[in-house]
Amino acid sequence: MEDSVMFGPGEYLPDPTEGITDPKDLPKPKIIERSRNFAHRPCPRCGERCGRKKVFTRKLHDLGDLVNGRPREILLTYSQHRCSTCGKYFNADMSDLAAPKAHYTHRVVAMAVRLVVEDGLPYEAASWHLWRDHRVFAPWATIQNWVEAGGKKSGPAHRKRLR
Ligand SMILES: [Zn+2]
């Protein structure tokens, strides 16, 4: 999708969720598995090579599939490590996908912030747009938090739109 076109071809697709009142009838999310699960990682504090202690998973809401209207969830498996030298516990780096403790990928946050900051949509409209065109549900208050946080940490470089 071109960045300069907000109301692109998606605008003319029929909404597969139109008229659906029961959440059970919504299209099933497509689950994408991602792994940041390593046997060893260097300690971020002292550089020591650290073995894996535990494996966790977290779920991230990603931008969905515009063509078949399915939401997209990332099931991220990651390792936790403990440094035997300095005692630090840390997780394998997954900051390329999402901010720590976030439930949404950087892609979702960047899109939401762009809708508000560059396209001037009110939060409620941005929330609706994300659902309608990207099949990801983000409450407007969450979007507000992202915008107020600047979106700087998670967004790509600021892009100007040509008019
Ligand atoms: Zn260490």
mmCIF file of C-alpha atoms and ligand atoms in Angstrom:
data_model
loop_
_atom_site.group_PDB
_atom_site.id
_atom_site.type_symbol
_atom_site.label_atom_id
_atom_site.label_comp_id
_atom_site.label_asym_id
_atom_site.label_seq_id
_atom_site.Cartn_x
_atom_site.Cartn_y
_atom_site.Cartn_z
ATOM 1 C CA MET A 1 0.000 0.000 0.000
ATOM 2 C CA GLU A 2 1.288 3.419 -0.857
ATOM 3 C CA ASP A 3 1.799 5.667 2.076
ATOM 4 C CA SER A 4 0.384 8.634 0.248
ATOM 5 C CA VAL A 5 -3.015 7.056 -0.320
ATOM 6 C CA MET A 6 -5.127 6.746 2.780
ATOM 7 C CA PHE A 7 -8.362 5.912 1.101
ATOM 8 C CA GLY A 8 -7.113 3.388 -1.361
ATOM 9 C CA PRO A 9 -8.740 0.331 -2.894
ATOM 10 C CA GLY A 10 -9.813 -0.863 0.563
ATOM 11 C CA GLU A 11 -12.453 1.812 0.536
ATOM 12 C CA TYR A 12 -14.460 -0.011 -2.092
ATOM 13 C CA LEU A 13 -14.319 -3.536 -0.725
ATOM 14 C CA PRO A 14 -17.504 -4.832 0.854
ATOM 15 C CA ASP A 15 -17.187 -5.114 4.611
ATOM 16 C CA PRO A 16 -17.253 -8.819 5.502
ATOM 17 C CA THR A 17 -18.288 -7.958 9.066
ATOM 18 C CA GLU A 18 -21.226 -5.798 8.059
ATOM 19 C CA GLY A 19 -24.363 -6.849 9.857
ATOM 20 C CA ILE A 20 -22.501 -9.203 12.177
ATOM 21 C CA THR A 21 -23.668 -8.787 15.754
ATOM 22 C CA ASP A 22 -22.194 -11.909 17.311
ATOM 23 C CA PRO A 23 -18.397 -11.786 17.813
ATOM 24 C CA LYS A 24 -18.309 -15.557 17.163
ATOM 25 C CA ASP A 25 -19.213 -14.821 13.565
ATOM 26 C CA LEU A 26 -16.263 -12.531 12.976
ATOM 27 C CA PRO A 27 -13.556 -13.898 10.701
ATOM 28 C CA LYS A 28 -11.046 -15.959 12.639
ATOM 29 C CA PRO A 29 -7.688 -14.305 13.119
ATOM 30 C CA LYS A 30 -4.806 -15.602 11.143
ATOM 31 C CA ILE A 31 -2.143 -16.704 13.618
ATOM 32 C CA ILE A 32 1.423 -15.976 12.629
ATOM 33 C CA GLU A 33 4.102 -17.644 14.721
ATOM 34 C CA ARG A 34 7.290 -15.758 15.407
ATOM 35 C CA SER A 35 10.224 -16.849 17.500
ATOM 36 C CA ARG A 36 12.794 -15.000 19.559
ATOM 37 C CA ASN A 37 13.744 -18.155 21.378
ATOM 38 C CA PHE A 38 17.474 -18.643 21.827
ATOM 39 C CA ALA A 39 19.654 -21.102 23.748
ATOM 40 C CA HIS A 40 22.068 -18.308 24.642
ATOM 41 C CA ARG A 41 22.044 -14.503 24.600
ATOM 42 C CA PRO A 42 24.653 -11.988 25.732
ATOM 43 C CA CYS A 43 23.862 -10.222 29.016
ATOM 44 C CA PRO A 44 22.822 -6.610 28.300
ATOM 45 C CA ARG A 45 24.619 -5.506 31.482
ATOM 46 C CA CYS A 46 27.955 -7.333 31.429
ATOM 47 C CA GLY A 47 28.097 -9.081 28.072
ATOM 48 C CA GLU A 48 28.364 -12.561 29.550
ATOM 49 C CA ARG A 49 26.931 -15.435 27.511
ATOM 50 C CA CYS A 50 23.732 -16.488 29.271
ATOM 51 C CA GLY A 51 21.759 -19.669 28.988
ATOM 52 C CA ARG A 52 18.018 -19.842 28.548
ATOM 53 C CA LYS A 53 15.992 -20.214 31.763
ATOM 54 C CA LYS A 54 12.427 -20.209 30.526
ATOM 55 C CA VAL A 55 10.353 -19.874 27.398
ATOM 56 C CA PHE A 56 7.289 -17.634 27.241
ATOM 57 C CA THR A 57 4.770 -16.659 24.636
ATOM 58 C CA ARG A 58 2.946 -13.394 24.104
ATOM 59 C CA LYS A 59 0.268 -12.418 21.672
ATOM 60 C CA LEU A 60 0.468 -9.297 19.556
ATOM 61 C CA HIS A 61 -2.288 -7.761 17.488
ATOM 62 C CA ASP A 62 -0.942 -6.906 14.059
ATOM 63 C CA LEU A 63 -2.391 -5.182 11.018
ATOM 64 C CA GLY A 64 -4.837 -7.585 9.455
ATOM 65 C CA ASP A 65 -5.430 -8.937 6.031
ATOM 66 C CA LEU A 66 -7.324 -6.480 3.895
ATOM 67 C CA VAL A 67 -8.173 -8.965 1.170
ATOM 68 C CA ASN A 68 -9.949 -11.663 3.143
ATOM 69 C CA GLY A 69 -10.849 -9.441 6.080
ATOM 70 C CA ARG A 70 -9.167 -11.519 8.733
ATOM 71 C CA PRO A 71 -7.476 -10.084 11.805
ATOM 72 C CA ARG A 72 -3.869 -11.073 12.278
ATOM 73 C CA GLU A 73 -2.338 -12.152 15.553
ATOM 74 C CA ILE A 74 1.324 -12.790 16.152
ATOM 75 C CA LEU A 75 2.131 -15.568 18.566
ATOM 76 C CA LEU A 76 5.593 -14.688 19.736
ATOM 77 C CA THR A 77 7.706 -17.278 21.525
ATOM 78 C CA TYR A 78 10.682 -15.879 23.391
ATOM 79 C CA SER A 79 13.357 -16.984 25.789
ATOM 80 C CA GLN A 80 14.183 -15.572 29.177
ATOM 81 C CA HIS A 81 17.790 -15.678 30.299
ATOM 82 C CA ARG A 82 19.627 -15.240 33.558
ATOM 83 C CA CYS A 83 23.169 -14.020 33.811
ATOM 84 C CA SER A 84 25.194 -16.218 36.147
ATOM 85 C CA THR A 85 27.836 -13.489 36.486
ATOM 86 C CA CYS A 86 25.753 -10.466 37.466
ATOM 87 C CA GLY A 87 22.382 -12.075 38.205
ATOM 88 C CA LYS A 88 20.383 -10.065 35.697
ATOM 89 C CA TYR A 89 17.225 -11.570 34.218
ATOM 90 C CA PHE A 90 16.394 -10.487 30.696
ATOM 91 C CA ASN A 91 14.352 -11.509 27.686
ATOM 92 C CA ALA A 92 15.601 -12.123 24.188
ATOM 93 C CA ASP A 93 15.372 -8.915 22.201
ATOM 94 C CA MET A 94 12.034 -8.570 20.430
ATOM 95 C CA SER A 95 11.964 -4.793 20.192
ATOM 96 C CA ASP A 96 11.819 -5.038 16.406
ATOM 97 C CA LEU A 97 8.252 -6.327 16.698
ATOM 98 C CA ALA A 98 6.727 -4.470 19.612
ATOM 99 C CA ALA A 99 7.480 -2.305 22.619
ATOM 100 C CA PRO A 100 7.950 -4.065 25.975
ATOM 101 C CA LYS A 101 4.613 -5.221 27.441
ATOM 102 C CA ALA A 102 2.750 -3.901 24.403
ATOM 103 C CA HIS A 103 -0.196 -5.844 23.007
ATOM 104 C CA TYR A 104 0.143 -4.364 19.534
ATOM 105 C CA THR A 105 2.948 -4.467 16.997
ATOM 106 C CA HIS A 106 4.909 -1.366 16.024
ATOM 107 C CA ARG A 107 3.081 -1.509 12.696
ATOM 108 C CA VAL A 108 -0.285 -0.990 14.365
ATOM 109 C CA VAL A 109 0.978 1.829 16.571
ATOM 110 C CA ALA A 110 2.647 3.563 13.639
ATOM 111 C CA MET A 111 -0.503 3.301 11.537
ATOM 112 C CA ALA A 112 -2.719 4.638 14.331
ATOM 113 C CA VAL A 113 -0.419 7.557 15.069
ATOM 114 C CA ARG A 114 -0.228 8.399 11.385
ATOM 115 C CA LEU A 115 -4.002 8.412 11.025
ATOM 116 C CA VAL A 116 -4.294 10.944 13.830
ATOM 117 C CA VAL A 117 -1.174 13.045 13.386
ATOM 118 C CA GLU A 118 -0.811 13.149 9.623
ATOM 119 C CA ASP A 119 -4.361 12.592 8.464
ATOM 120 C CA GLY A 120 -6.011 14.505 11.271
ATOM 121 C CA LEU A 121 -8.596 11.877 12.173
ATOM 122 C CA PRO A 122 -10.221 12.096 15.603
ATOM 123 C CA TYR A 123 -9.310 9.168 17.877
ATOM 124 C CA GLU A 124 -12.688 7.467 17.461
ATOM 125 C CA ALA A 125 -12.446 7.673 13.679
ATOM 126 C CA ALA A 126 -8.894 6.346 13.734
ATOM 127 C CA SER A 127 -10.073 3.417 15.847
ATOM 128 C CA TRP A 128 -12.871 2.684 13.401
ATOM 129 C CA HIS A 129 -10.556 3.004 10.427
ATOM 130 C CA LEU A 130 -8.119 0.503 11.952
ATOM 131 C CA TRP A 131 -10.917 -1.978 12.425
ATOM 132 C CA ARG A 132 -12.561 -1.444 9.073
ATOM 133 C CA ASP A 133 -9.446 -1.381 6.906
ATOM 134 C CA HIS A 134 -6.920 -3.312 8.965
ATOM 135 C CA ARG A 135 -9.022 -5.602 11.130
ATOM 136 C CA VAL A 136 -7.337 -4.609 14.317
ATOM 137 C CA PHE A 137 -9.308 -3.341 17.270
ATOM 138 C CA ALA A 138 -7.592 -0.602 19.252
ATOM 139 C CA PRO A 139 -9.760 1.412 21.661
ATOM 140 C CA TRP A 140 -9.586 5.131 20.983
ATOM 141 C CA ALA A 141 -8.127 5.789 24.450
ATOM 142 C CA THR A 142 -5.269 3.445 23.601
ATOM 143 C CA ILE A 143 -4.652 5.355 20.384
ATOM 144 C CA GLN A 144 -4.670 8.574 22.365
ATOM 145 C CA ASN A 145 -1.963 7.148 24.628
ATOM 146 C CA TRP A 146 0.141 6.238 21.603
ATOM 147 C CA VAL A 147 -0.221 9.678 20.086
ATOM 148 C CA GLU A 148 0.564 11.419 23.356
ATOM 149 C CA ALA A 149 3.613 9.225 23.807
ATOM 150 C CA GLY A 150 4.703 10.692 20.491
ATOM 151 C CA GLY A 151 4.732 7.416 18.639
ATOM 152 C CA LYS A 152 8.407 8.210 18.304
ATOM 153 C CA LYS A 153 9.777 5.131 19.968
ATOM 154 C CA SER A 154 7.742 2.774 17.860
ATOM 155 C CA GLY A 155 6.993 4.567 14.628
ATOM 156 C CA PRO A 156 9.094 4.624 11.518
ATOM 157 C CA ALA A 157 10.706 7.864 10.463
ATOM 158 C CA HIS A 158 8.204 10.637 10.019
ATOM 159 C CA ARG A 159 7.005 10.838 6.441
ATOM 160 C CA LYS A 160 5.448 13.821 4.781
ATOM 161 C CA ARG A 161 2.572 13.246 2.465
ATOM 162 C CA LEU A 162 2.565 14.806 -0.953
ATOM 163 C CA ARG A 163 -0.565 16.694 -1.706
HETATM 164 ZN ZN ZN B 1 25.497 -10.088 33.379
#
